[in-house]
């Protein structure tokens, strides 16, 4: 597809500005030091590294989005699950690490999936969030067989603990065995897991998420597969179909999928595989139900990167991170003349975040380039294009002042394309320079919806059956847009530019996790707690290996206080886990501002840590302290606290 003919077509368009295009991220002069590559309105990891998204779960009116995160990047390999929450799948709030690596004997956590166990089938409690995740089974020298392990959360999905060190689905002699995707088969009253096994997908069933039986496999015929996806969806003609998705290699190497049937044990495809995205950087994609119409549409997103050049990014040096996601899409199944296919568009909620919309009207292009009266690095461009006869039609994006650098998207004869060879391509080999998707040459109109952000471009053609998503590391100074045609003229009507505010997350930060042998620097103790530290014990719901427990100061008769150093309330919420005595004012955790108690909570006479969330948005910018008070000497005269965290 990336033939000599294709390259000559691009060069002819570039020749219109009498310049020679050169490819590669290092060809352009560096941007000013103050420039940022962090996305304006796409999800980016707060720091260090992210890769695979994990399918979000819907809990108490929020989507809980987990993803693989490495705080030790780039010095050490190994990922945890980090959490962000969102109400609309556009603006996300960081909640810190939900499932830490190196917690059990199986090292870091790879991909998997979380489910809400509403009926308590696993025995962790009704509504527990349970994740089936790939780890290495007791690795030696950093390597071990891939197997599937169970972790669980009893605080609504904010923090997870491992269900022991033993896999619930052992390796069984497989070389590749990872990325379980779990769904509830309500018709048969059991769970189903799709797990990649090299070049095929294995299907397993379980009554309780702990005991699994292998039922069948599906051979993809596409080489090594990763990150499977399995779901039913109702098409626009009213029929329901099953979709099996995978991340696959080859070209384009994004999210491949089959439509077909699933009988609870085996999947049967009814057509050849298709691609949800034809660009080069929509990998490890996940989809999840839209609660408003779970049978008819889904949301989806992916990691905008490619293992062929995963570390080739200027974001690390400029902004201290490597990891950007696609925009969240709304996905539907449509019946076309050639069969059923998924179509996707940016989630409608994106429009509610628009900070401005500029109407550029109708522009006629009669061959050559026509610059738009707009410059920017982060925006959405919509246009309706029509023509009678031409060879090539499109837009140059992120154009440099001299016209030599730009990314091109458009339609050429029988395919649409996105070409990044002329600016900031992360693939230095040139093999992944231009992506293609089919186009009917008899069709003379197209709607293009183009999402440009500081390091990414996503192009939705017409209804979104065909999409191109790729990284483009353009120089931050390159902000122009040109329309162009060759071999004829075209009309670009209803052309609008939509801008969005900065939606990047403010990183959550832990006030204390109580993991050391002594309290963190600056914490003070009085009374019976003088000289004590966190308690290394097991409590249901705890994070890590230790907690603050006033029982350690001498049992229930112990009294005193444990107080944090001052910190600034610079996030909207203060979260923590709490258990112990129900004695308001006598066994309590208090938030102090100017020495006065502004929030307080007590236990519930149990040893099960439960989540507490204080809204502190009205106290922004003020200095505060957390103080644990124990003045009760009778039954349940102690308090346990863990994982005090500030987040949005």
XYZ file of C-alpha atoms in Angstrom:
648
model
C 0.000 0.000 0.000
C 2.880 2.406 0.655
C 4.107 2.123 -2.894
C 6.374 4.277 -5.020
C 3.251 5.623 -6.709
C 1.892 6.714 -3.356
C 5.083 8.562 -2.483
C 5.169 10.356 -5.836
C 1.606 11.500 -5.195
C 2.690 13.115 -1.931
C 5.717 14.757 -3.452
C 3.604 16.312 -6.188
C 1.451 17.967 -3.539
C 4.501 19.206 -1.687
C 5.930 20.621 -4.899
C 3.065 23.078 -4.932
C 4.968 25.095 -2.339
C 8.299 24.642 -4.152
C 9.919 22.765 -1.295
C 11.331 19.292 -0.724
C 9.735 17.335 2.132
C 11.971 15.438 4.520
C 10.801 12.845 7.045
C 11.813 12.113 10.618
C 11.326 13.559 14.077
C 14.800 15.107 14.227
C 14.739 16.956 10.911
C 12.994 20.042 12.262
C 14.811 22.481 14.539
C 13.856 22.024 18.201
C 11.017 24.073 19.589
C 11.519 26.687 22.268
C 12.239 25.234 25.680
C 8.933 26.479 27.061
C 6.902 24.516 24.495
C 4.930 21.493 25.691
C 4.088 18.277 23.937
C 1.478 17.258 26.505
C -1.918 16.778 24.869
C -4.495 19.515 25.281
C -7.621 17.342 25.378
C -6.483 13.710 25.091
C -5.686 11.512 28.079
C -2.012 11.515 29.037
C -0.276 9.749 31.913
C 0.698 12.256 34.643
C 4.342 11.159 34.623
C 6.764 8.433 33.567
C 5.141 5.730 31.384
C 1.832 4.181 30.364
C 0.895 1.555 27.824
C -2.140 -0.748 27.639
C -5.544 0.634 28.661
C -7.688 -1.687 30.787
C -11.432 -1.783 30.180
C -13.195 0.705 32.495
C -15.917 -0.360 34.925
C -18.918 1.761 35.893
C -19.211 2.341 39.664
C -21.502 4.813 41.426
C -21.985 7.035 38.387
C -18.324 7.129 37.369
C -16.176 5.200 34.943
C -13.096 3.720 36.613
C -10.363 3.587 33.976
C -7.270 1.516 34.749
C -4.084 1.406 32.710
C -0.585 -0.050 32.880
C 1.774 2.412 34.564
C 5.495 2.285 35.334
C 6.716 4.775 37.938
C 10.280 3.498 37.420
C 10.449 4.220 33.689
C 12.893 4.433 31.977
C 15.349 2.753 34.376
C 13.323 -0.356 35.264
C 10.697 -2.388 33.410
C 7.511 -3.328 35.252
C 3.949 -2.029 35.418
C 1.241 -1.462 38.026
C -2.416 -0.610 37.410
C -3.083 3.115 37.785
C -6.591 4.561 38.056
C -8.339 7.594 36.610
C -12.030 8.374 36.995
C -14.397 10.170 34.646
C -18.098 10.908 34.395
C -18.147 11.610 30.650
C -15.115 9.780 29.159
C -13.522 13.104 28.191
C -12.202 14.760 31.354
C -10.308 12.387 33.655
C -9.162 12.717 37.268
C -6.068 10.844 38.410
C -6.527 8.623 41.485
C -3.034 7.167 41.749
C -1.986 3.519 41.742
C -4.817 1.041 42.276
C -2.906 -2.268 42.078
C 0.807 -1.936 42.945
C 3.463 -4.061 41.313
C 5.717 -6.339 43.366
C 2.944 -6.823 45.933
C 3.024 -10.608 45.704
C 5.523 -13.185 44.497
C 4.507 -12.671 40.872
C 6.189 -9.309 40.216
C 4.422 -6.701 38.067
C 0.926 -6.693 36.589
C 0.233 -6.983 32.890
C -3.084 -6.551 31.104
C -6.351 -8.084 32.224
C -9.831 -6.855 33.008
C -11.921 -5.792 35.964
C -15.567 -6.673 36.583
C -18.121 -5.631 39.184
C -19.194 -8.817 40.976
C -22.722 -7.674 41.767
C -23.943 -11.109 42.895
C -20.866 -11.892 45.045
C -19.992 -14.982 43.030
C -16.341 -14.779 44.144
C -17.110 -14.304 47.819
C -15.367 -10.955 48.277
C -18.695 -9.198 48.883
C -21.560 -8.002 46.724
C -20.312 -5.245 44.435
C -16.634 -6.077 44.877
C -14.507 -5.128 41.887
C -12.501 -8.169 40.815
C -9.721 -8.221 38.264
C -8.312 -11.188 36.374
C -4.800 -10.146 35.395
C -1.705 -11.655 33.830
C 1.392 -11.982 35.999
C 4.423 -14.228 35.863
C 4.044 -17.321 38.021
C 6.824 -16.925 40.638
C 9.428 -15.589 38.186
C 13.112 -16.433 38.547
C 15.730 -13.932 37.333
C 12.961 -11.700 36.039
C 11.244 -14.354 33.942
C 8.455 -16.850 34.512
C 5.457 -18.467 32.805
C 2.506 -16.195 32.094
C -0.600 -17.102 34.085
C -3.837 -15.502 35.249
C -4.212 -14.235 38.811
C -7.100 -12.777 40.779
C -7.036 -9.419 42.578
C -9.967 -7.806 44.336
C -11.185 -4.470 45.665
C -13.722 -3.889 48.451
C -13.476 -0.100 48.287
C -15.327 0.357 45.010
C -12.361 -0.247 42.715
C -9.966 2.338 44.142
C -7.413 -0.150 45.524
C -6.781 -3.864 44.931
C -5.164 -6.737 46.815
C -4.000 -10.052 45.328
C -5.968 -13.205 46.043
C -2.825 -15.069 47.038
C 0.155 -16.012 44.889
C -1.369 -18.985 43.066
C -2.825 -18.544 39.577
C -6.512 -19.253 39.119
C -5.720 -20.198 35.502
C -2.240 -21.795 35.368
C -0.015 -21.532 32.334
C -0.449 -25.120 31.153
C 2.689 -25.157 29.032
C 1.847 -22.213 26.800
C 4.550 -19.837 25.617
C 2.137 -16.898 25.254
C -0.813 -16.744 27.635
C -1.993 -13.285 28.604
C -4.436 -10.367 28.592
C -7.667 -11.974 29.889
C -10.910 -10.204 29.025
C -13.803 -11.206 31.300
C -17.511 -10.750 30.592
C -20.630 -11.904 32.387
C -22.679 -14.525 30.502
C -25.993 -13.778 32.197
C -27.922 -16.264 30.062
C -25.866 -19.135 31.459
C -25.100 -17.685 34.884
C -21.318 -17.754 34.530
C -18.247 -15.756 33.643
C -16.394 -16.010 30.326
C -12.740 -15.104 29.786
C -11.068 -14.634 26.403
C -7.282 -15.044 26.718
C -4.627 -14.784 24.010
C -2.604 -17.939 23.425
C -0.090 -16.930 20.802
C -1.867 -17.007 17.438
C -5.280 -17.856 18.906
C -7.825 -16.874 21.539
C -8.765 -19.379 24.242
C -12.205 -19.249 25.873
C -12.657 -20.175 29.531
C -15.748 -20.252 31.773
C -16.192 -19.975 35.530
C -19.042 -19.875 38.047
C -17.102 -17.785 40.589
C -14.039 -16.136 38.959
C -11.829 -18.575 40.898
C -12.346 -21.932 39.140
C -12.013 -21.921 35.366
C -12.613 -24.468 32.593
C -11.159 -24.157 29.100
C -13.912 -24.519 26.482
C -12.460 -23.800 23.034
C -10.158 -21.627 20.997
C -10.367 -19.436 17.921
C -7.429 -19.322 15.504
C -7.047 -15.816 14.148
C -4.616 -16.460 11.313
C -2.964 -13.100 12.007
C 0.203 -14.066 13.894
C 0.698 -13.299 17.585
C -2.419 -11.750 19.130
C -2.842 -9.601 22.236
C -5.543 -7.820 24.235
C -8.717 -9.652 23.170
C -12.174 -8.115 23.348
C -15.531 -9.920 23.276
C -19.030 -8.428 23.351
C -22.536 -8.603 21.863
C -23.979 -5.545 20.153
C -27.222 -4.761 18.346
C -26.798 -3.471 14.806
C -28.704 -0.611 13.224
C -31.018 -3.143 11.536
C -32.087 -4.589 14.908
C -30.100 -7.833 14.747
C -27.634 -8.743 17.516
C -24.128 -9.975 16.726
C -21.029 -10.893 18.688
C -17.727 -9.141 18.069
C -14.318 -10.625 18.837
C -11.525 -8.045 18.793
C -7.749 -8.386 19.147
C -4.632 -6.295 18.877
C -2.751 -7.787 15.973
C 0.474 -7.229 14.090
C 0.877 -6.647 10.385
C -0.561 -3.607 8.626
C -1.953 -1.483 10.091
C -1.361 -3.452 13.300
C -4.115 -1.957 15.455
C -7.482 -3.423 16.578
C -8.699 -6.216 14.309
C -12.158 -7.699 14.791
C -14.539 -10.360 13.539
C -18.329 -10.294 13.656
C -20.029 -13.622 14.328
C -21.760 -15.757 16.947
C -20.837 -16.935 20.444
C -22.659 -19.833 22.128
C -21.130 -19.361 25.570
C -18.203 -21.627 24.796
C -16.992 -20.989 21.231
C -16.877 -18.078 18.802
C -17.673 -18.544 15.103
C -16.754 -15.766 12.669
C -19.107 -14.923 9.835
C -16.636 -12.857 7.801
C -12.986 -11.997 7.372
C -11.344 -9.749 9.978
C -11.701 -5.984 9.681
C -9.824 -3.088 11.301
C -11.441 -0.632 13.686
C -8.617 1.815 12.918
C -6.394 1.980 9.840
C -3.704 4.223 11.338
C -0.570 2.947 13.026
C -1.170 3.940 16.641
C -4.428 2.523 18.010
C -3.103 -0.446 19.971
C -4.348 -2.475 22.963
C -7.838 -1.126 22.349
C -10.641 -1.733 24.836
C -14.382 -1.229 24.555
C -17.055 -0.978 27.235
C -20.817 -0.600 27.462
C -22.540 2.741 27.297
C -24.813 2.570 30.377
C -27.418 4.668 28.557
C -27.791 2.074 25.757
C -25.767 -1.047 26.646
C -27.187 -3.209 23.869
C -26.725 -0.665 21.082
C -23.429 1.135 21.526
C -20.095 1.026 23.287
C -17.229 3.296 24.134
C -13.677 2.551 23.053
C -10.147 3.876 23.356
C -6.599 2.709 22.741
C -2.969 3.463 23.471
C -1.696 5.795 20.765
C 1.649 4.133 20.266
C 3.282 1.208 18.508
C 5.759 -1.306 19.920
C 7.926 -0.714 16.825
C 8.870 2.725 18.216
C 7.267 2.873 21.661
C 10.125 4.838 23.227
C 10.545 7.326 20.358
C 8.825 10.337 21.849
C 9.821 13.919 22.644
C 7.273 14.032 25.474
C 9.665 12.361 27.898
C 12.399 14.981 27.607
C 10.034 17.939 27.332
C 7.317 16.989 29.808
C 8.505 13.958 31.775
C 6.070 11.364 30.419
C 5.559 8.808 27.680
C 1.968 7.743 27.125
C -1.054 9.226 25.336
C -4.451 7.674 24.594
C -6.802 8.145 21.694
C -9.959 10.119 22.202
C -12.762 7.968 23.609
C -15.090 6.903 20.797
C -18.713 5.909 20.568
C -18.899 2.623 18.656
C -21.893 1.156 16.850
C -22.473 -1.795 14.525
C -23.896 -1.034 11.085
C -25.159 -3.151 8.213
C -23.440 -2.140 4.965
C -23.937 -3.628 1.491
C -20.805 -5.742 2.031
C -21.750 -6.938 5.530
C -21.622 -5.784 9.145
C -18.908 -3.459 10.398
C -18.170 -1.265 13.398
C -18.326 2.499 12.991
C -16.945 4.976 15.493
C -16.940 8.689 16.192
C -15.541 10.786 19.050
C -17.848 10.503 22.035
C -20.601 13.158 21.819
C -19.596 14.427 25.270
C -16.469 15.937 23.690
C -18.617 18.748 22.250
C -19.670 19.852 25.747
C -16.047 20.724 26.512
C -15.622 23.069 23.545
C -14.143 26.415 24.531
C -14.720 27.986 21.108
C -16.091 27.144 17.670
C -14.895 29.102 14.635
C -16.957 28.908 11.452
C -14.721 29.272 8.411
C -17.642 28.807 6.008
C -17.179 27.486 2.479
C -13.807 27.464 0.733
C -13.278 26.702 -2.938
C -9.964 25.077 -3.916
C -9.191 25.063 -7.623
C -5.943 23.161 -7.548
C -2.933 23.945 -5.369
C -2.893 25.083 -1.762
C -5.281 27.373 0.087
C -4.195 28.350 3.627
C -6.861 28.550 6.309
C -7.173 31.646 8.458
C -6.400 29.634 11.559
C -3.274 28.434 13.377
C -3.119 25.923 16.212
C -1.720 22.707 17.651
C -4.860 21.292 19.317
C -8.314 21.434 17.741
C -11.074 19.568 15.924
C -11.634 20.385 12.249
C -14.881 19.438 10.481
C -15.535 19.912 6.801
C -17.858 18.614 4.066
C -15.920 18.138 0.853
C -17.450 17.737 -2.598
C -15.952 17.482 -6.078
C -16.670 16.383 -9.617
C -13.323 15.110 -10.832
C -9.851 15.251 -9.331
C -6.836 13.133 -8.452
C -6.210 14.109 -4.866
C -7.973 16.080 -2.184
C -6.945 16.821 1.361
C -5.533 18.966 4.134
C -2.032 19.702 5.264
C -1.934 19.837 9.072
C 0.699 21.201 11.453
C 2.290 23.143 8.606
C 5.570 24.917 9.264
C 6.005 28.599 8.405
C 8.073 27.757 5.330
C 5.720 24.965 4.219
C 8.342 22.232 4.276
C 6.891 20.310 7.226
C 3.321 19.036 7.444
C 1.141 15.945 7.880
C -1.312 15.241 5.059
C -4.748 13.612 5.155
C -7.247 13.182 2.360
C -8.588 10.961 -0.416
C -6.679 9.682 -3.434
C -8.611 7.656 -6.030
C -9.697 4.519 -4.093
C -8.316 5.132 -0.605
C -8.250 7.670 2.178
C -4.918 8.316 3.835
C -2.975 9.938 6.649
C 0.665 10.676 5.860
C 3.196 11.788 8.479
C 6.407 11.344 6.492
C 6.895 15.087 6.048
C 6.990 15.876 9.780
C 7.704 14.218 13.110
C 7.130 10.579 12.210
C 8.222 8.363 15.121
C 8.972 5.490 12.736
C 12.484 6.241 11.535
C 12.387 3.261 9.138
C 9.738 4.989 7.033
C 7.717 1.774 6.802
C 4.782 3.257 8.696
C 4.588 6.646 7.066
C 1.210 6.600 5.342
C -1.912 4.669 6.342
C -4.651 3.704 3.899
C -8.335 2.788 4.174
C -10.722 1.821 1.354
C -12.659 4.506 -0.494
C -15.316 4.136 -3.210
C -13.973 6.175 -6.168
C -17.518 6.672 -7.459
C -18.340 8.709 -4.361
C -17.814 12.462 -4.784
C -18.502 13.755 -1.268
C -16.915 13.153 2.109
C -17.229 14.433 5.636
C -13.868 14.664 7.390
C -13.678 15.037 11.147
C -10.082 15.539 12.184
C -8.826 15.636 15.756
C -5.421 17.269 16.040
C -3.594 17.395 19.352
C -0.008 18.187 20.168
C 1.356 14.737 19.246
C -1.585 12.958 17.600
C -3.913 13.103 14.605
C -7.164 11.118 14.281
C -9.162 11.263 11.047
C -12.774 10.040 10.937
C -14.050 9.603 7.391
C -17.823 9.963 6.933
C -19.607 7.790 9.544
C -16.342 6.456 10.998
C -16.214 2.972 9.541
C -12.749 4.031 8.433
C -10.502 5.944 10.806
C -6.795 6.816 10.814
C -5.065 7.408 14.181
C -1.341 8.067 14.327
C 1.275 9.841 16.397
C 2.718 12.927 14.748
C 5.469 14.678 16.684
C 5.341 17.973 14.839
C 7.405 20.908 16.018
C 5.244 22.944 18.438
C 5.913 25.975 16.242
C 4.223 24.308 13.246
C 0.618 25.494 13.445
C -0.684 26.077 9.909
C -3.449 24.359 7.924
C -3.678 24.205 4.137
C -6.429 22.797 1.933
C -5.344 21.292 -1.370
C -6.464 19.541 -4.526
C -4.634 18.198 -7.549
C -6.191 17.362 -10.910
C -9.382 19.291 -10.280
C -11.318 21.492 -7.854
C -13.312 20.867 -4.681
C -15.568 22.699 -2.276
C -14.866 22.530 1.469
C -18.203 23.504 3.048
C -19.310 23.901 6.669
C -15.687 24.135 7.716
C -15.357 24.670 11.460
C -12.576 24.678 14.017
C -13.408 23.627 17.591
C -10.977 24.279 20.419
C -10.924 22.722 23.886
C -9.492 23.813 27.233
C -6.586 22.057 28.906
C -8.072 18.766 30.126
C -4.836 17.223 31.408
C -5.067 15.554 34.799
C -3.659 16.947 37.996
C -1.711 14.037 39.489
C -3.064 12.575 42.689
C -0.598 12.372 45.545
C -0.440 10.196 48.608
C -0.307 12.066 51.914
C 0.733 8.766 53.500
C 0.403 5.063 52.761
C 1.845 4.070 56.175
C 4.264 1.578 54.668
C 7.451 2.242 56.643
C 8.618 0.967 60.006
C 8.110 4.508 61.272
C 5.686 7.233 60.263
C 6.674 9.437 57.356
C 8.928 12.439 58.065
C 7.020 15.245 59.753
C 4.359 13.081 61.370
C 4.150 13.528 65.142
C 2.823 11.265 67.880
C 1.645 11.922 71.441
C 0.586 9.854 74.465
C 0.724 6.098 74.094
C 1.703 6.444 70.437
C 4.994 8.230 71.052
C 7.735 6.335 69.254
C 5.341 3.940 67.484
C 5.001 3.384 63.768
C 2.715 1.657 61.259
C 1.495 -1.819 62.089
C 2.429 -4.714 59.806
C -0.734 -6.790 59.899
C -3.477 -7.930 57.564
C -6.740 -6.038 57.455
C -9.380 -6.600 54.747
C -9.204 -3.764 52.249
C -5.725 -2.539 53.181
C -3.206 -1.246 50.646
C 0.328 -2.602 50.870
C 1.650 -4.352 53.950
C 1.103 -1.915 56.822
C -1.499 0.460 58.267
C -1.866 3.063 60.983
C -3.451 1.180 63.910
C -3.736 2.806 67.331
C -4.133 -0.661 68.876
C -0.373 -0.992 68.411
C 0.217 1.607 71.125
C -0.953 -0.749 73.865
C -4.324 -2.140 72.872
C -7.674 -0.507 73.505
C -6.483 1.361 76.639
C -3.881 3.281 74.582
C -4.677 6.965 73.964
C -3.066 9.868 72.139
C -2.810 11.441 68.705
C -0.974 10.849 65.426
C -0.730 13.987 63.284
C 0.557 14.650 59.782
C 2.765 17.570 58.840
C 0.955 20.495 57.161
C 0.103 20.038 53.490
C -1.756 22.163 50.956
C -5.263 21.211 49.915
C -4.596 21.447 46.184
C -7.077 18.810 44.985
C -10.854 18.481 45.304
C -11.025 15.312 47.391
C -9.230 13.698 50.314
C -9.613 9.903 50.335
C -8.622 7.336 52.936
C -9.526 3.879 54.259
C -10.946 3.647 57.763
C -11.872 0.923 60.283
C -12.088 0.518 64.041
C -14.134 1.924 66.872
C -17.353 3.832 66.390
C -16.804 6.564 68.970
C -17.326 9.979 67.362
C -14.831 12.481 68.709
C -12.989 9.791 70.671
C -11.804 7.430 67.922
C -11.752 9.729 64.920
C -9.736 10.986 62.018
C -9.967 14.745 61.635
C -8.993 17.263 58.991
C -7.567 20.365 60.652
C -7.403 23.790 59.019
C -5.895 26.544 61.177
C -6.070 24.094 64.064
C -9.837 23.693 63.719
C -11.646 20.469 62.824
C -13.363 20.961 59.443
C -14.017 17.278 58.597
C -14.245 14.226 60.842
C -15.014 10.500 60.569
C -15.073 7.525 62.907
C -15.059 3.741 62.541
C -17.902 1.234 62.414
C -16.774 -1.268 65.074
C -15.242 -3.603 62.480
C -11.752 -4.399 61.270
C -12.670 -4.030 57.591
C -11.174 -0.914 56.022
C -13.804 1.060 54.135
C -13.404 4.085 51.866
C -14.088 7.620 53.043
C -14.195 10.546 50.600
C -14.121 14.131 51.846
C -14.989 16.862 49.360
C -12.449 19.605 50.083
C -13.044 21.682 46.948
C -14.204 24.583 49.105
C -10.918 24.565 51.033
C -8.591 24.842 48.032
C -5.225 26.434 48.700
C -5.437 26.188 52.483
C -2.886 24.461 54.688
C -4.239 21.427 56.485
C -3.275 18.468 58.666
C -4.720 15.015 59.168
C -4.965 14.009 62.839
C -5.902 10.581 64.179
C -7.375 10.847 67.673
C -7.823 7.926 70.077
C -9.208 8.847 73.510
C -11.328 5.718 73.998
C -10.153 2.988 76.396
C -13.095 0.580 76.200
C -14.219 -1.956 73.620
C -13.171 -1.047 70.082
C -11.056 1.684 71.585
C -8.768 1.914 68.588
C -8.792 3.178 64.989
C -7.163 1.942 61.772
C -6.340 4.226 58.818
C -4.660 3.561 55.472
C -3.853 5.248 52.154
C -4.558 8.948 52.734
C -4.631 10.471 49.239
C -5.489 13.804 47.617
C -7.085 13.694 44.173
C -9.599 15.378 41.903
